[in-house]
PDB file of C-alpha atoms in Angstrom:
ATOM      1  CA  ASP G   1     -23.069  38.039 -82.941  1.00 54.00           C
ATOM      2  CA  THR G   2     -22.234  37.253 -79.371  1.00 74.00           C
ATOM      3  CA  GLY G   3     -18.391  38.510 -79.209  1.00 91.00           C
ATOM      4  CA  VAL G   4     -16.963  41.614 -78.028  1.00 95.00           C
ATOM      5  CA  SER G   5     -17.940  44.798 -79.503  1.00 96.00           C
ATOM      6  CA  GLN G   6     -16.614  48.199 -80.039  1.00 97.00           C
ATOM      7  CA  ASP G   7     -17.959  51.576 -80.752  1.00 97.00           C
ATOM      8  CA  PRO G   8     -17.079  53.360 -83.024  1.00 97.00           C
ATOM      9  CA  ARG G   9     -14.765  51.404 -85.082  1.00 96.00           C
ATOM     10  CA  HIS G  10     -13.128  54.455 -86.412  1.00 97.00           C
ATOM     11  CA  LYS G  11     -12.520  58.017 -84.784  1.00 98.00           C
ATOM     12  CA  ILE G  12     -10.888  61.033 -86.523  1.00 98.00           C
ATOM     13  CA  THR G  13     -10.620  63.910 -84.080  1.00 98.00           C
ATOM     14  CA  LYS G  14      -8.669  67.255 -83.720  1.00 97.00           C
ATOM     15  CA  ARG G  15      -5.898  67.723 -81.090  1.00 97.00           C
ATOM     16  CA  GLY G  16      -7.074  68.977 -78.278  1.00 97.00           C
ATOM     17  CA  GLN G  17     -10.728  67.441 -78.139  1.00 98.00           C
ATOM     18  CA  ASN G  18     -11.911  64.844 -76.066  1.00 98.00           C
ATOM     19  CA  VAL G  19     -13.060  61.277 -77.368  1.00 98.00           C
ATOM     20  CA  THR G  20     -14.910  58.465 -75.509  1.00 98.00           C
ATOM     21  CA  PHE G  21     -14.903  54.890 -76.940  1.00 98.00           C
ATOM     22  CA  ARG G  22     -17.162  52.187 -75.615  1.00 98.00           C
ATOM     23  CA  CYS G  23     -16.753  48.560 -75.073  1.00 98.00           C
ATOM     24  CA  ASP G  24     -19.491  45.779 -74.705  1.00 97.00           C
ATOM     25  CA  PRO G  25     -17.795  42.506 -73.249  1.00 95.00           C
ATOM     26  CA  ILE G  26     -19.188  39.032 -73.867  1.00 92.00           C
ATOM     27  CA  SER G  27     -22.622  39.061 -71.702  1.00 89.00           C
ATOM     28  CA  GLU G  28     -21.449  36.600 -68.968  1.00 84.00           C
ATOM     29  CA  HIS G  29     -17.638  37.622 -68.834  1.00 88.00           C
ATOM     30  CA  ASN G  30     -16.935  39.323 -65.592  1.00 88.00           C
ATOM     31  CA  ARG G  31     -13.275  40.690 -66.385  1.00 90.00           C
ATOM     32  CA  LEU G  32     -12.774  43.603 -69.284  1.00 94.00           C
ATOM     33  CA  TYR G  33      -9.396  44.747 -70.435  1.00 94.00           C
ATOM     34  CA  TRP G  34      -8.294  47.758 -72.530  1.00 96.00           C
ATOM     35  CA  TYR G  35      -5.267  47.643 -74.861  1.00 96.00           C
ATOM     36  CA  ARG G  36      -3.692  50.026 -77.173  1.00 96.00           C
ATOM     37  CA  GLN G  37      -1.929  49.073 -80.288  1.00 95.00           C
ATOM     38  CA  THR G  38       0.242  51.287 -82.408  1.00 94.00           C
ATOM     39  CA  LEU G  39       1.539  50.357 -85.800  1.00 89.00           C
ATOM     40  CA  GLY G  40       3.799  47.567 -86.219  1.00 87.00           C
ATOM     41  CA  GLN G  41       3.735  46.633 -82.403  1.00 90.00           C
ATOM     42  CA  GLY G  42       1.736  44.293 -80.309  1.00 92.00           C
ATOM     43  CA  PRO G  43      -1.212  45.343 -78.345  1.00 93.00           C
ATOM     44  CA  GLU G  44      -0.069  47.339 -74.810  1.00 93.00           C
ATOM     45  CA  PHE G  45      -1.985  46.771 -71.589  1.00 92.00           C
ATOM     46  CA  LEU G  46      -3.855  49.750 -70.349  1.00 94.00           C
ATOM     47  CA  THR G  47      -6.326  48.741 -67.538  1.00 94.00           C
ATOM     48  CA  TYR G  48      -8.403  45.761 -66.329  1.00 91.00           C
ATOM     49  CA  PHE G  49     -11.535  45.568 -64.342  1.00 93.00           C
ATOM     50  CA  GLN G  50     -13.249  42.693 -62.416  1.00 90.00           C
ATOM     51  CA  ASN G  51     -17.036  43.539 -62.611  1.00 91.00           C
ATOM     52  CA  GLU G  52     -17.070  47.330 -61.846  1.00 92.00           C
ATOM     53  CA  ALA G  53     -13.841  47.417 -59.827  1.00 92.00           C
ATOM     54  CA  GLN G  54     -10.693  48.793 -61.679  1.00 92.00           C
ATOM     55  CA  LEU G  55      -8.122  46.582 -60.443  1.00 89.00           C
ATOM     56  CA  GLU G  56      -5.192  47.515 -62.453  1.00 87.00           C
ATOM     57  CA  LYS G  57      -4.000  50.582 -64.446  1.00 90.00           C
ATOM     58  CA  SER G  58      -0.777  50.720 -66.436  1.00 89.00           C
ATOM     59  CA  ARG G  59       1.888  53.701 -66.376  1.00 87.00           C
ATOM     60  CA  LEU G  60       0.603  54.190 -69.868  1.00 82.00           C
ATOM     61  CA  LEU G  61      -2.701  55.407 -68.555  1.00 85.00           C
ATOM     62  CA  SER G  62      -2.027  59.047 -68.148  1.00 87.00           C
ATOM     63  CA  ASP G  63      -4.067  61.391 -66.173  1.00 91.00           C
ATOM     64  CA  ARG G  64      -5.825  62.470 -69.647  1.00 95.00           C
ATOM     65  CA  PHE G  65      -6.979  58.670 -69.847  1.00 96.00           C
ATOM     66  CA  SER G  66      -9.921  57.440 -67.586  1.00 95.00           C
ATOM     67  CA  ALA G  67     -12.040  53.920 -67.745  1.00 96.00           C
ATOM     68  CA  GLU G  68     -15.061  53.287 -66.135  1.00 96.00           C
ATOM     69  CA  ARG G  69     -17.392  50.224 -65.713  1.00 96.00           C
ATOM     70  CA  PRO G  70     -19.913  51.550 -63.645  1.00 91.00           C
ATOM     71  CA  LYS G  71     -22.488  48.600 -63.754  1.00 87.00           C
ATOM     72  CA  GLY G  72     -19.939  45.870 -64.515  1.00 85.00           C
ATOM     73  CA  SER G  73     -21.040  45.337 -68.116  1.00 91.00           C
ATOM     74  CA  PHE G  74     -20.001  47.822 -70.503  1.00 96.00           C
ATOM     75  CA  SER G  75     -16.910  49.997 -70.166  1.00 97.00           C
ATOM     76  CA  THR G  76     -16.069  53.410 -71.609  1.00 97.00           C
ATOM     77  CA  LEU G  77     -12.470  54.722 -72.398  1.00 97.00           C
ATOM     78  CA  GLU G  78     -12.281  58.641 -72.365  1.00 97.00           C
ATOM     79  CA  ILE G  79      -9.165  60.633 -73.402  1.00 97.00           C
ATOM     80  CA  GLN G  80      -9.110  63.972 -72.805  1.00 97.00           C
ATOM     81  CA  ARG G  81      -6.937  66.621 -74.536  1.00 97.00           C
ATOM     82  CA  THR G  82      -6.116  64.542 -77.159  1.00 97.00           C
ATOM     83  CA  GLU G  83      -2.536  64.284 -78.559  1.00 96.00           C
ATOM     84  CA  GLN G  84      -1.214  63.150 -81.968  1.00 96.00           C
ATOM     85  CA  GLY G  85       0.645  60.402 -79.878  1.00 95.00           C
ATOM     86  CA  ASP G  86      -2.523  58.954 -78.839  1.00 96.00           C
ATOM     87  CA  SER G  87      -3.218  58.051 -82.385  1.00 97.00           C
ATOM     88  CA  ALA G  88      -3.592  54.409 -82.037  1.00 96.00           C
ATOM     89  CA  MET G  89      -5.872  51.047 -82.068  1.00 97.00           C
ATOM     90  CA  TYR G  90      -7.706  50.905 -79.033  1.00 98.00           C
ATOM     91  CA  LEU G  91      -8.688  47.100 -78.118  1.00 97.00           C
ATOM     92  CA  CYS G  92     -10.872  45.710 -75.569  1.00 97.00           C
ATOM     93  CA  ALA G  93     -11.093  42.109 -74.532  1.00 94.00           C
ATOM     94  CA  SER G  94     -13.190  40.229 -72.104  1.00 92.00           C
ATOM     95  CA  SER G  95     -12.965  36.930 -70.092  1.00 87.00           C
ATOM     96  CA  SER G  96     -14.546  35.096 -67.368  1.00 81.00           C
ATOM     97  CA  ASN G  97     -13.068  33.431 -64.108  1.00 70.00           C
ATOM     98  CA  ARG G  98     -16.328  31.651 -63.803  1.00 65.00           C
ATOM     99  CA  LYS G  99     -15.397  28.919 -66.399  1.00 58.00           C
ATOM    100  CA  ARG G 100     -14.901  25.566 -65.163  1.00 53.00           C
ATOM    101  CA  GLY G 101     -11.241  24.509 -65.389  1.00 50.00           C
ATOM    102  CA  ASP G 102      -8.039  26.182 -66.165  1.00 43.00           C
ATOM    103  CA  TYR G 103      -9.283  28.359 -68.699  1.00 55.00           C
ATOM    104  CA  ASN G 104      -8.743  32.167 -68.701  1.00 66.00           C
ATOM    105  CA  GLU G 105      -8.773  32.991 -72.608  1.00 80.00           C
ATOM    106  CA  GLN G 106      -9.172  36.685 -73.438  1.00 87.00           C
ATOM    107  CA  PHE G 107     -11.763  37.432 -76.087  1.00 90.00           C
ATOM    108  CA  PHE G 108     -10.799  40.690 -78.206  1.00 93.00           C
ATOM    109  CA  GLY G 109     -13.088  42.830 -80.057  1.00 95.00           C
ATOM    110  CA  PRO G 110     -12.506  44.707 -83.202  1.00 95.00           C
ATOM    111  CA  GLY G 111     -11.044  47.688 -81.921  1.00 96.00           C
ATOM    112  CA  THR G 112     -11.504  51.387 -82.377  1.00 97.00           C
ATOM    113  CA  ARG G 113      -8.857  53.272 -84.516  1.00 96.00           C
ATOM    114  CA  LEU G 114      -8.399  56.592 -83.275  1.00 98.00           C
ATOM    115  CA  THR G 115      -6.477  59.098 -85.418  1.00 97.00           C
ATOM    116  CA  VAL G 116      -5.799  62.584 -83.962  1.00 97.00           C
ATOM    117  CA  LEU G 117      -5.007  65.348 -86.587  1.00 96.00           C
TER     118      LEU G 117
ATOM    119  CA  ASP K   1       8.653  43.513 -71.151  1.00 64.00           C
ATOM    120  CA  ALA K   2       7.357  40.676 -73.162  1.00 65.00           C
ATOM    121  CA  LYS K   3       8.848  37.266 -71.629  1.00 86.00           C
ATOM    122  CA  THR K   4       8.794  35.697 -75.171  1.00 93.00           C
ATOM    123  CA  THR K   5      11.260  35.767 -78.316  1.00 94.00           C
ATOM    124  CA  GLN K   6       9.829  35.142 -81.623  1.00 96.00           C
ATOM    125  CA  PRO K   7      11.332  35.683 -85.049  1.00 97.00           C
ATOM    126  CA  PRO K   8      10.022  38.702 -86.950  1.00 96.00           C
ATOM    127  CA  SER K   9       8.798  37.271 -89.993  1.00 97.00           C
ATOM    128  CA  MET K  10       8.272  34.134 -91.628  1.00 97.00           C
ATOM    129  CA  ASP K  11       7.152  32.640 -95.118  1.00 96.00           C
ATOM    130  CA  CYS K  12       4.860  29.367 -95.768  1.00 96.00           C
ATOM    131  CA  ALA K  13       3.827  27.965 -98.854  1.00 97.00           C
ATOM    132  CA  GLU K  14       0.125  27.280 -99.223  1.00 97.00           C
ATOM    133  CA  GLY K  15      -0.570  23.950 -98.026  1.00 96.00           C
ATOM    134  CA  ARG K  16       2.506  23.519 -96.228  1.00 96.00           C
ATOM    135  CA  ALA K  17       2.948  23.015 -92.414  1.00 97.00           C
ATOM    136  CA  ALA K  18       3.676  26.388 -90.829  1.00 97.00           C
ATOM    137  CA  ASN K  19       6.066  26.107 -87.849  1.00 98.00           C
ATOM    138  CA  LEU K  20       6.383  29.063 -85.737  1.00 98.00           C
ATOM    139  CA  PRO K  21       8.778  28.790 -82.757  1.00 97.00           C
ATOM    140  CA  CYS K  22       8.735  30.790 -79.500  1.00 97.00           C
ATOM    141  CA  ASN K  23      11.470  30.892 -76.916  1.00 96.00           C
ATOM    142  CA  HIS K  24      10.476  31.442 -73.270  1.00 94.00           C
ATOM    143  CA  SER K  25      13.176  30.442 -71.313  1.00 93.00           C
ATOM    144  CA  THR K  26      12.383  32.431 -67.994  1.00 91.00           C
ATOM    145  CA  ILE K  27       9.040  30.953 -67.986  1.00 91.00           C
ATOM    146  CA  SER K  28       7.501  30.188 -64.425  1.00 88.00           C
ATOM    147  CA  GLY K  29       6.035  26.803 -63.113  1.00 88.00           C
ATOM    148  CA  ASN K  30       2.728  28.359 -63.122  1.00 85.00           C
ATOM    149  CA  GLU K  31       2.629  30.202 -66.385  1.00 88.00           C
ATOM    150  CA  TYR K  32       0.895  28.619 -69.458  1.00 90.00           C
ATOM    151  CA  VAL K  33       2.050  29.198 -73.118  1.00 93.00           C
ATOM    152  CA  TYR K  34      -0.699  30.916 -74.992  1.00 92.00           C
ATOM    153  CA  TRP K  35      -0.809  31.718 -78.782  1.00 95.00           C
ATOM    154  CA  TYR K  36      -2.998  34.282 -80.277  1.00 94.00           C
ATOM    155  CA  ARG K  37      -3.051  35.915 -84.220  1.00 96.00           C
ATOM    156  CA  GLN K  38      -4.290  39.015 -85.468  1.00 96.00           C
ATOM    157  CA  ILE K  39      -5.115  39.044 -88.908  1.00 94.00           C
ATOM    158  CA  HIS K  40      -5.010  42.727 -90.441  1.00 87.00           C
ATOM    159  CA  SER K  41      -7.216  45.249 -88.731  1.00 82.00           C
ATOM    160  CA  GLN K  42      -9.006  42.991 -86.546  1.00 89.00           C
ATOM    161  CA  GLY K  43      -8.319  42.269 -82.921  1.00 93.00           C
ATOM    162  CA  PRO K  44      -6.098  39.204 -81.732  1.00 93.00           C
ATOM    163  CA  GLN K  45      -8.035  36.041 -81.894  1.00 93.00           C
ATOM    164  CA  TYR K  46      -6.963  32.945 -79.493  1.00 91.00           C
ATOM    165  CA  ILE K  47      -5.666  29.958 -80.985  1.00 94.00           C
ATOM    166  CA  ILE K  48      -4.496  27.529 -78.165  1.00 93.00           C
ATOM    167  CA  HIS K  49      -2.744  27.300 -74.976  1.00 91.00           C
ATOM    168  CA  GLY K  50      -0.897  24.623 -72.948  1.00 92.00           C
ATOM    169  CA  LEU K  51       1.237  24.133 -69.740  1.00 91.00           C
ATOM    170  CA  LYS K  52       3.651  21.102 -70.415  1.00 91.00           C
ATOM    171  CA  ASN K  53       1.561  18.790 -72.542  1.00 86.00           C
ATOM    172  CA  ASN K  54       1.403  18.950 -76.255  1.00 93.00           C
ATOM    173  CA  GLU K  55      -1.918  20.167 -77.297  1.00 94.00           C
ATOM    174  CA  THR K  56      -4.079  20.113 -80.334  1.00 95.00           C
ATOM    175  CA  ASN K  57      -7.257  21.686 -81.560  1.00 93.00           C
ATOM    176  CA  GLU K  58      -9.048  22.352 -84.796  1.00 93.00           C
ATOM    177  CA  MET K  59      -7.049  25.173 -85.570  1.00 93.00           C
ATOM    178  CA  ALA K  60      -3.276  24.090 -84.658  1.00 96.00           C
ATOM    179  CA  SER K  61      -1.018  22.171 -82.477  1.00 97.00           C
ATOM    180  CA  LEU K  62       1.437  23.387 -79.784  1.00 97.00           C
ATOM    181  CA  ILE K  63       4.555  21.375 -79.071  1.00 97.00           C
ATOM    182  CA  ILE K  64       6.226  22.593 -75.536  1.00 96.00           C
ATOM    183  CA  THR K  65       9.873  21.148 -74.934  1.00 96.00           C
ATOM    184  CA  GLU K  66      10.234  19.187 -71.783  1.00 94.00           C
ATOM    185  CA  ASP K  67      12.194  21.887 -70.150  1.00 94.00           C
ATOM    186  CA  ARG K  68       9.438  24.254 -71.078  1.00 95.00           C
ATOM    187  CA  LYS K  69      11.712  26.830 -72.137  1.00 95.00           C
ATOM    188  CA  SER K  70      10.488  27.189 -76.087  1.00 96.00           C
ATOM    189  CA  SER K  71       7.287  25.880 -77.997  1.00 97.00           C
ATOM    190  CA  THR K  72       6.250  25.729 -81.771  1.00 97.00           C
ATOM    191  CA  LEU K  73       2.928  26.599 -82.769  1.00 98.00           C
ATOM    192  CA  ILE K  74       2.334  24.156 -86.112  1.00 98.00           C
ATOM    193  CA  LEU K  75      -0.458  25.163 -88.592  1.00 97.00           C
ATOM    194  CA  PRO K  76      -0.648  21.769 -90.442  1.00 96.00           C
ATOM    195  CA  HIS K  77      -1.897  23.026 -93.611  1.00 95.00           C
ATOM    196  CA  ALA K  78      -1.408  26.606 -94.008  1.00 96.00           C
ATOM    197  CA  THR K  79      -3.934  28.742 -96.211  1.00 96.00           C
ATOM    198  CA  LEU K  80      -3.851  32.301 -97.345  1.00 96.00           C
ATOM    199  CA  ARG K  81      -6.256  33.206 -94.686  1.00 95.00           C
ATOM    200  CA  ASP K  82      -3.441  32.178 -92.198  1.00 97.00           C
ATOM    201  CA  THR K  83      -1.239  35.204 -92.861  1.00 97.00           C
ATOM    202  CA  ALA K  84      -1.464  37.276 -89.688  1.00 97.00           C
ATOM    203  CA  VAL K  85       0.790  38.182 -86.935  1.00 97.00           C
ATOM    204  CA  TYR K  86       1.111  35.330 -84.348  1.00 98.00           C
ATOM    205  CA  TYR K  87       1.930  36.101 -80.599  1.00 96.00           C
ATOM    206  CA  CYS K  88       3.229  33.767 -78.209  1.00 95.00           C
ATOM    207  CA  ILE K  89       2.408  34.765 -74.605  1.00 92.00           C
ATOM    208  CA  VAL K  90       3.280  33.331 -71.358  1.00 90.00           C
ATOM    209  CA  ARG K  91       0.841  34.124 -68.247  1.00 85.00           C
ATOM    210  CA  PRO K  92      -0.957  32.372 -65.543  1.00 79.00           C
ATOM    211  CA  ASN K  93      -3.933  30.586 -66.244  1.00 70.00           C
ATOM    212  CA  THR K  94      -5.950  32.000 -63.073  1.00 67.00           C
ATOM    213  CA  GLY K  95      -6.606  35.549 -62.055  1.00 62.00           C
ATOM    214  CA  GLY K  96      -7.447  38.675 -63.848  1.00 61.00           C
ATOM    215  CA  PHE K  97      -3.992  38.847 -65.711  1.00 70.00           C
ATOM    216  CA  LYS K  98      -3.281  41.141 -68.381  1.00 75.00           C
ATOM    217  CA  THR K  99      -1.562  39.788 -71.544  1.00 81.00           C
ATOM    218  CA  ILE K 100       1.811  41.206 -72.356  1.00 85.00           C
ATOM    219  CA  PHE K 101       2.273  40.950 -76.151  1.00 88.00           C
ATOM    220  CA  GLY K 102       5.496  41.263 -77.970  1.00 88.00           C
ATOM    221  CA  ALA K 103       6.120  41.965 -81.426  1.00 89.00           C
ATOM    222  CA  GLY K 104       5.084  38.726 -82.517  1.00 94.00           C
ATOM    223  CA  THR K 105       5.896  36.968 -85.595  1.00 97.00           C
ATOM    224  CA  ARG K 106       4.343  38.153 -88.958  1.00 97.00           C
ATOM    225  CA  LEU K 107       3.423  35.002 -91.168  1.00 98.00           C
ATOM    226  CA  PHE K 108       3.286  35.353 -94.876  1.00 97.00           C
ATOM    227  CA  VAL K 109       1.397  32.518 -96.498  1.00 97.00           C
ATOM    228  CA  LYS K 110       1.979  32.222-100.370  1.00 96.00           C
ATOM    229  CA  ALA K 111       0.451  30.690-103.081  1.00 93.00           C
TER     230      ALA K 111
END
């Protein structure tokens, strides 16, 4: 399978703990996005990378959240001092601006479901 | 905020066409209409996109009104596996643009 992969698929943690999620984009994709989705809502944009540069961050991304993409390939999203309100599905997507034509489809991974107790 | 308006839910009989409407009255000239769907517990899946011409692929057809203020996604022969939340999105087609999702339409395909 050459799609976007995320690890872990599920994470249960206690309030106050730190958690880290990983996203592996499609190999030739230079853009990577993180979204958060709560029950009954559409995904909300968190942040976006082009290669290793983090180009945009949402106001939703508080100081407890940090994302990295050190070599322009996989990315990690860390949440420090988790709160119950952080419980959500965290989705990663990737796209390429190198595709010929007017095409910028974002391919989504299966998500990591976080439950904070 | 999302720039689109969709009905919260719709029903469709299996084997019939599902027509999902979307209003995007403030769409800009450089913005495309994209449709994604999300089956329970999975990430969103791209379906189709278009600028002003009608588009068709193996999954669906997209009909965009001449003034581009609304569109309709058509699933020609809905199956039970098409039960999902369908998101209509408008965004430019170039640049690393984030996707702003609304709440979408929850489509129930019934046997």
